[in-house]
């Protein structure tokens, strides 16, 4: 009995010892989470650069364990621009780190993010002095502690199918793009700069190239708009969904799409259309994609670590496999090009004061004359081309043709560089601008309608002469008006160019041209 009792006591002690030992065993540290949201798509249902996001996430998890000895897990989320805007409005921001597509997404909400002097900040400032690369900031400027850093850069580019170009030489600047669009009429898709948020800087890039690359702000103003008229008018379509246009290039409907390279790189690298090619034009302004930390108690240390990793050479080496990096000391993987490479056509000479003042005016002027009246512009182009075929039939045909062309390209003379400063001051730094926008839109439509009427009159005059002039003359923006060439670069007499109709001509209405591309959203993977 005593032996049995002793055995029971020993067994109980052993069980208790085992339980105590188990309870006090070394605990594996809990895996901490950091939620990172990628907001790169303006359209609901489209996911852009998911492979890049996943590689950054796994890279950070390995980097954190190697540096701090503990496990972390990155929870990825993909949202579109509209979702983020609704979260801002409701205050329901469920993330630790935001990697956004454009600065516009966080403008006005900077106070929601944690100011942070990244461990990479001083090294970045050594690589990119003042934190700005040719007018493109890589961190929030003019503050001691940035609330956002750029995690990649983007710029406009041509995405094209090399087999569809044929013998035409590929353009290398905006002047050549205008001629290229005329040669490959209806084969190029241009952006709706009011609808695609990544393309807002296209108009500014065109002007900057013409004004500063060529060395004359006033002449550059007229050249920029003259070339823009021909680029947009001779395009096959206009789109605010460049990924859809890229798929139409794949399908062979179009040859080229002018689009942001952050979209183009996704299509070539991640969507699998590796036979497509990308080309940046000489006269390119860069824009930053911002990254910021959400204030969440107990979680900001891990969020800061993630930001440090993305800005590090290791993190940027991952970024440079998919999009343009923000560090000049990392090597981009083909087809990605580094914006810091000697051959990248970034605009290096510019008037920063004028850009700060007039960028909004330039974008709105472009929209009022080219984007909003796109159908009227296309219709006018159709008729001006038709009048070009017989413009030398007689004196009246030539006269009406010149008036048609003067109205068609009136954008180049309607507002000159000198008047931009006056417009800026009259509108309170371009804030009270509604009256100007309405007038620009109305006058653009009137000019294109007059172009159609004058072109009709030219065609009718040629018919009454009983003689046609044969084939269409080669059209190019650089030709001289004095040689009776159809497309002068600059019309130096805007008032005489807007001539009255001599008489009404009942000529059938021409086709209106293509409309905007608008398709249902789709996942690009």
mmCIF file of N, CA, C and O in Angstrom, residues 13 27 35 196-197 213 226 245 291 367 374-375 467 469 471 483 488-489 495:
data_model
loop_
_atom_site.group_PDB
_atom_site.id
_atom_site.type_symbol
_atom_site.label_atom_id
_atom_site.label_comp_id
_atom_site.label_asym_id
_atom_site.label_seq_id
_atom_site.Cartn_x
_atom_site.Cartn_y
_atom_site.Cartn_z
ATOM 1 N N UNK A 13 4.243 14.133 -9.056
ATOM 2 C CA UNK A 13 5.320 15.128 -9.122
ATOM 3 C C UNK A 13 5.905 15.234 -10.531
ATOM 4 O O UNK A 13 6.219 16.314 -11.023
ATOM 5 N N UNK A 27 9.229 30.357 -25.659
ATOM 6 C CA UNK A 27 8.160 30.625 -26.615
ATOM 7 C C UNK A 27 8.736 31.196 -27.908
ATOM 8 O O UNK A 27 9.557 32.105 -27.880
ATOM 9 N N UNK A 35 0.635 45.704 -42.938
ATOM 10 C CA UNK A 35 -0.267 45.723 -44.092
ATOM 11 C C UNK A 35 0.176 46.807 -45.064
ATOM 12 O O UNK A 35 0.255 47.981 -44.715
ATOM 13 N N UNK A 196 -6.959 59.919 -67.707
ATOM 14 C CA UNK A 196 -5.886 59.060 -67.204
ATOM 15 C C UNK A 196 -4.980 59.880 -66.297
ATOM 16 O O UNK A 196 -4.256 60.756 -66.770
ATOM 17 N N UNK A 197 -4.998 59.621 -65.001
ATOM 18 C CA UNK A 197 -4.214 60.455 -64.073
ATOM 19 C C UNK A 197 -2.714 60.386 -64.294
ATOM 20 O O UNK A 197 -1.991 61.313 -63.938
ATOM 21 N N UNK A 213 14.266 72.776 -74.731
ATOM 22 C CA UNK A 213 15.221 71.986 -75.506
ATOM 23 C C UNK A 213 15.626 72.741 -76.767
ATOM 24 O O UNK A 213 16.756 72.641 -77.239
ATOM 25 N N UNK A 226 1.023 73.457 -82.010
ATOM 26 C CA UNK A 226 0.867 73.051 -83.407
ATOM 27 C C UNK A 226 1.123 71.554 -83.560
ATOM 28 O O UNK A 226 0.349 70.839 -84.201
ATOM 29 N N UNK A 245 -5.948 50.050 -74.412
ATOM 30 C CA UNK A 245 -5.325 50.393 -75.691
ATOM 31 C C UNK A 245 -4.131 49.495 -75.971
ATOM 32 O O UNK A 245 -3.884 49.112 -77.118
ATOM 33 N N UNK A 291 5.226 57.022 -51.458
ATOM 34 C CA UNK A 291 5.081 55.986 -50.428
ATOM 35 C C UNK A 291 5.009 56.683 -49.073
ATOM 36 O O UNK A 291 5.796 57.598 -48.796
ATOM 37 N N UNK A 367 -6.388 70.454 -72.607
ATOM 38 C CA UNK A 367 -7.669 69.757 -72.486
ATOM 39 C C UNK A 367 -8.785 70.489 -73.232
ATOM 40 O O UNK A 367 -9.610 69.867 -73.905
ATOM 41 N N UNK A 374 -12.509 66.610 -78.901
ATOM 42 C CA UNK A 374 -11.776 65.647 -79.714
ATOM 43 C C UNK A 374 -12.530 65.260 -80.993
ATOM 44 O O UNK A 374 -11.944 65.177 -82.076
ATOM 45 N N UNK A 375 -13.822 65.046 -80.894
ATOM 46 C CA UNK A 375 -14.601 64.668 -82.078
ATOM 47 C C UNK A 375 -14.614 65.798 -83.101
ATOM 48 O O UNK A 375 -14.483 65.557 -84.314
ATOM 49 N N UNK A 467 -11.293 70.920 -112.297
ATOM 50 C CA UNK A 467 -9.999 70.236 -112.359
ATOM 51 C C UNK A 467 -9.544 69.864 -110.962
ATOM 52 O O UNK A 467 -9.603 70.672 -110.053
ATOM 53 N N UNK A 469 -6.428 68.120 -108.471
ATOM 54 C CA UNK A 469 -4.961 68.195 -108.452
ATOM 55 C C UNK A 469 -4.306 66.858 -108.121
ATOM 56 O O UNK A 469 -3.134 66.795 -107.815
ATOM 57 N N UNK A 471 -3.091 63.421 -106.308
ATOM 58 C CA UNK A 471 -2.858 62.749 -105.037
ATOM 59 C C UNK A 471 -2.585 63.736 -103.904
ATOM 60 O O UNK A 471 -2.216 64.881 -104.117
ATOM 61 N N UNK A 483 5.315 78.143 -99.413
ATOM 62 C CA UNK A 483 5.482 77.267 -100.563
ATOM 63 C C UNK A 483 4.199 76.508 -100.862
ATOM 64 O O UNK A 483 4.217 75.484 -101.529
ATOM 65 N N UNK A 488 1.783 74.289 -92.279
ATOM 66 C CA UNK A 488 2.822 75.174 -91.741
ATOM 67 C C UNK A 488 3.033 74.918 -90.261
ATOM 68 O O UNK A 488 2.105 74.525 -89.567
ATOM 69 N N UNK A 489 4.252 75.150 -89.790
ATOM 70 C CA UNK A 489 4.537 74.971 -88.370
ATOM 71 C C UNK A 489 3.819 76.016 -87.542
ATOM 72 O O UNK A 489 3.180 75.710 -86.540
ATOM 73 N N UNK A 495 -5.204 86.447 -87.204
ATOM 74 C CA UNK A 495 -6.464 87.127 -87.484
ATOM 75 C C UNK A 495 -6.886 86.940 -88.941
ATOM 76 O O UNK A 495 -8.042 86.681 -89.230
#
